[in-house]
Short mmCIF file of C-alpha atoms in Angstrom, two decimals:
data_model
loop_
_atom_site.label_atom_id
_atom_site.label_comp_id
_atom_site.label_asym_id
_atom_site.label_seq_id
_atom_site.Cartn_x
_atom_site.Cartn_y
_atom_site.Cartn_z
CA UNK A 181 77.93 -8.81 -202.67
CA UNK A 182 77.91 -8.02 -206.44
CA UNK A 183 76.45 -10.16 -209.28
CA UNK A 184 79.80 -11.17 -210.28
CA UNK A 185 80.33 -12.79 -206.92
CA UNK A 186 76.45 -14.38 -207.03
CA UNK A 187 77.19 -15.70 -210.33
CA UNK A 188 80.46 -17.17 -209.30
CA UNK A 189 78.77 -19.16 -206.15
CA UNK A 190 75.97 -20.23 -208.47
CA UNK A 191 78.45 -21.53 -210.77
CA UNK A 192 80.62 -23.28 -208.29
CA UNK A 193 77.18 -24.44 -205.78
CA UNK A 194 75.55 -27.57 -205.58
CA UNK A 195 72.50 -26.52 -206.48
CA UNK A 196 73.27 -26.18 -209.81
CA UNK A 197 73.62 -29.61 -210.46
CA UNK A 198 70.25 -30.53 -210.55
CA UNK A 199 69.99 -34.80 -210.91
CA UNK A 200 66.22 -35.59 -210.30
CA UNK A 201 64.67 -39.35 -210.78
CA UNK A 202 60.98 -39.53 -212.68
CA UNK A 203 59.66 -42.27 -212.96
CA UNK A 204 62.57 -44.27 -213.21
CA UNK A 205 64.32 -41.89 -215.66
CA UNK A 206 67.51 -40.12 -214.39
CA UNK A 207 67.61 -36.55 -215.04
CA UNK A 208 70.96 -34.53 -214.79
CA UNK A 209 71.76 -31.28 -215.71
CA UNK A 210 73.67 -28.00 -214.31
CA UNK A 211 71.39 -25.58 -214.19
CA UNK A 212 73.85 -22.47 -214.36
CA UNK A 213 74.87 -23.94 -217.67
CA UNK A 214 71.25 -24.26 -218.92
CA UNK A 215 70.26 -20.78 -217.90
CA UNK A 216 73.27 -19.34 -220.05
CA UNK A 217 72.25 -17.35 -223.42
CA UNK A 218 74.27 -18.04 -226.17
CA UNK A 219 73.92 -14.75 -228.29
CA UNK A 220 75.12 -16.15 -231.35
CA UNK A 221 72.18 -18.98 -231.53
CA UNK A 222 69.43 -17.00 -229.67
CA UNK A 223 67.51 -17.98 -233.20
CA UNK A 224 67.95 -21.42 -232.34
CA UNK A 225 67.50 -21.34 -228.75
CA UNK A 226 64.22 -19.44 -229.17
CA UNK A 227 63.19 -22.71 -231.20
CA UNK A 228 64.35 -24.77 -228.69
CA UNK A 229 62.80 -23.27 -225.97
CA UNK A 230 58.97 -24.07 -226.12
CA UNK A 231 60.03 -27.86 -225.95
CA UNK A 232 62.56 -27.02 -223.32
CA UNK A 233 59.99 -25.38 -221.02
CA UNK A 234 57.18 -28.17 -221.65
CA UNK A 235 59.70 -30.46 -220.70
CA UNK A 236 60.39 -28.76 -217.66
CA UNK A 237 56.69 -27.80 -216.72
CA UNK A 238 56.19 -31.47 -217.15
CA UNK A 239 58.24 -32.57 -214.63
CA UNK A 240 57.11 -29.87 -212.26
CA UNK A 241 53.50 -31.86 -212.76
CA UNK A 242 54.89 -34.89 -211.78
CA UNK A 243 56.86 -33.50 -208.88
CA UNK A 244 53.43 -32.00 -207.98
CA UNK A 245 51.54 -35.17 -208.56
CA UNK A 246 54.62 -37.14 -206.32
CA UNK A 247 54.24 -34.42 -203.52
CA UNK A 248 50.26 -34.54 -203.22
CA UNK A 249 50.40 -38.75 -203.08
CA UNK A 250 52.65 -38.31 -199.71
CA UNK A 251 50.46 -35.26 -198.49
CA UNK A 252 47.40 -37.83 -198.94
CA UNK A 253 49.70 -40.85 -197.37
CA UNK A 254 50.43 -38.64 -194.66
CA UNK A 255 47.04 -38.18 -193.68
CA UNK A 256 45.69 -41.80 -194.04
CA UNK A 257 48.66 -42.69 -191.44
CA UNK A 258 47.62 -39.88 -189.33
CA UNK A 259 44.38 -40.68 -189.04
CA UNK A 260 44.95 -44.46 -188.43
CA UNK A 261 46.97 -43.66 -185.88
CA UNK A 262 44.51 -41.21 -184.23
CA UNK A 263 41.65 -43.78 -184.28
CA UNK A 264 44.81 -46.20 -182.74
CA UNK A 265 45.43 -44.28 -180.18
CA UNK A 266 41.80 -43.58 -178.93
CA UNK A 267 40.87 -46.89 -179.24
CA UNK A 268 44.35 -48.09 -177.24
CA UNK A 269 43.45 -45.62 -174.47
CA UNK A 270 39.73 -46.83 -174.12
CA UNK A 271 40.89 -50.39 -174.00
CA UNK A 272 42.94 -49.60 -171.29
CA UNK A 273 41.50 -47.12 -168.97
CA UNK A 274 37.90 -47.39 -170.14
CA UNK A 275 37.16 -43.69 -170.71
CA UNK A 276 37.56 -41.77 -174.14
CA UNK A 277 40.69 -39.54 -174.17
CA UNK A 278 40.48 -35.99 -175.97
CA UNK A 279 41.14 -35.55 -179.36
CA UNK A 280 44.12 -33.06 -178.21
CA UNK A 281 45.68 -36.43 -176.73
CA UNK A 282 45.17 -38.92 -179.80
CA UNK A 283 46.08 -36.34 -182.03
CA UNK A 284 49.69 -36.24 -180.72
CA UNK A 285 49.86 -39.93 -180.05
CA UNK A 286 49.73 -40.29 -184.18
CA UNK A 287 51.51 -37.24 -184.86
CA UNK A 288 54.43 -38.68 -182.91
CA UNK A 289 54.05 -42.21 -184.51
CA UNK A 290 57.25 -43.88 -185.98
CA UNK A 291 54.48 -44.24 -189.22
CA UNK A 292 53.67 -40.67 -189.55
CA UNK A 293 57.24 -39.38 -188.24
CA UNK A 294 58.22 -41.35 -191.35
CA UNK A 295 55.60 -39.91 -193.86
CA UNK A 296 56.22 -36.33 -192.59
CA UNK A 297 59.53 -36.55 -193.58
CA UNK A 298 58.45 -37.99 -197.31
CA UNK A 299 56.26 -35.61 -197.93
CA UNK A 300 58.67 -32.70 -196.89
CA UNK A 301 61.33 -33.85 -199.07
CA UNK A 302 58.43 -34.34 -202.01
CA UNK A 303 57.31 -30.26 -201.00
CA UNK A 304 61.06 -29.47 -201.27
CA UNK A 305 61.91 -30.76 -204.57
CA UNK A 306 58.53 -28.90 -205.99
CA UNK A 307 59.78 -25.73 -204.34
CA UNK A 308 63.11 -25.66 -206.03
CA UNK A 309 61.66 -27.19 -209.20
CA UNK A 310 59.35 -24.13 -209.20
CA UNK A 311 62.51 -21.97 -209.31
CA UNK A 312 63.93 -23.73 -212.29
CA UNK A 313 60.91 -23.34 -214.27
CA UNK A 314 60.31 -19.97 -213.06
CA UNK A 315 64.58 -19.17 -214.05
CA UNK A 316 63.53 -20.83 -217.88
CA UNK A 317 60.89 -18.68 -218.14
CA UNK A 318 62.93 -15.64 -217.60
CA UNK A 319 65.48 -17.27 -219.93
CA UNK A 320 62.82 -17.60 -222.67
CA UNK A 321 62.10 -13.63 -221.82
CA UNK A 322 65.65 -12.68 -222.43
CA UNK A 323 65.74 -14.49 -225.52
CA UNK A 324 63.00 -12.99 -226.92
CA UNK A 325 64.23 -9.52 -226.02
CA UNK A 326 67.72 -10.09 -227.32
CA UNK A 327 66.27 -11.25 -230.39
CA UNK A 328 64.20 -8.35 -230.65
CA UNK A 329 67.32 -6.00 -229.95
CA UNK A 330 68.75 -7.82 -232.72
CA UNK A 331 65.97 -7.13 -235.31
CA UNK A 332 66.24 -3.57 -234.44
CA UNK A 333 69.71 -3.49 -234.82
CA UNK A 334 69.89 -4.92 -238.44
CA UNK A 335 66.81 -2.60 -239.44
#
């Protein structure tokens, strides 16, 4: 598959449009859009771009901060539910079960089931915000080059 055909199913793909909510704040934007150079205002873009990346590295921080809350929620539930589940299975056949035992009794809990699924959809959205800031930065590298290239060119 050539770039051509990459570009055109980046273009066209769902991922582009990137819509996040922060804190309340609806964020929207097509990335393929974003990621295109202008030639003719690389000066200005070059500008622009130290804002644009804080803004974005920003987020990421927040998406970080977002994902770490449910990885901590995540493991308060589990370990309620492990001390639950030992404690249930002494009350009721008045013996201590392994830890092998309570440890899947929480870890298939409707509670933790629940927080699992949080906190994977809090890792995703980090993941993929990674990639945006990561595509930004190369942005900012090809503007600086093209700029560059243009220096050279009206030396």
């Amino acid at each position: 598959m050539g770039s051509k055909k990459l570009a055109f199913l980046a273009k066209k793909s769902k991922f582009s449009k990137v819509s996040l909510v922060i804190n309340e704040e609806v964020i929207k934007f097509n990335l393929f859009d974003e990621l295109r150079v202008n030639q003719d205002n690389v000066n200005s873009e070059l500008n622009n771009q130290p804002a644009v990346y804080s803004y974005l590295t920003s987020i990421l921080a927040n998406l970080t901060k977002d994902y770490k809350k449910k990885l901590l929620e995540k493991e308060k539930i589990f370990a309620r539910q492990f001390i639950k589940a030992k404690d249930d299975f002494y009350k009721h056949h008045f013996k201590n079960t392994s830890d092998e035992y309570a440890s899947s009794q929480a870890k298939t809990s409707i509670a933790y089931l629940k927080a699992a699924k949080l906190e994977i959809e809090a890792e995703e959205k980090v993941n993929i915000f990674k990639g945006i800031v990561e595509a930004f930065r190369q942005r900012a590298n090809s503007l600086q080059q093209i700029s560059a290239n243009n220096r050279k060119d009206f030396s």
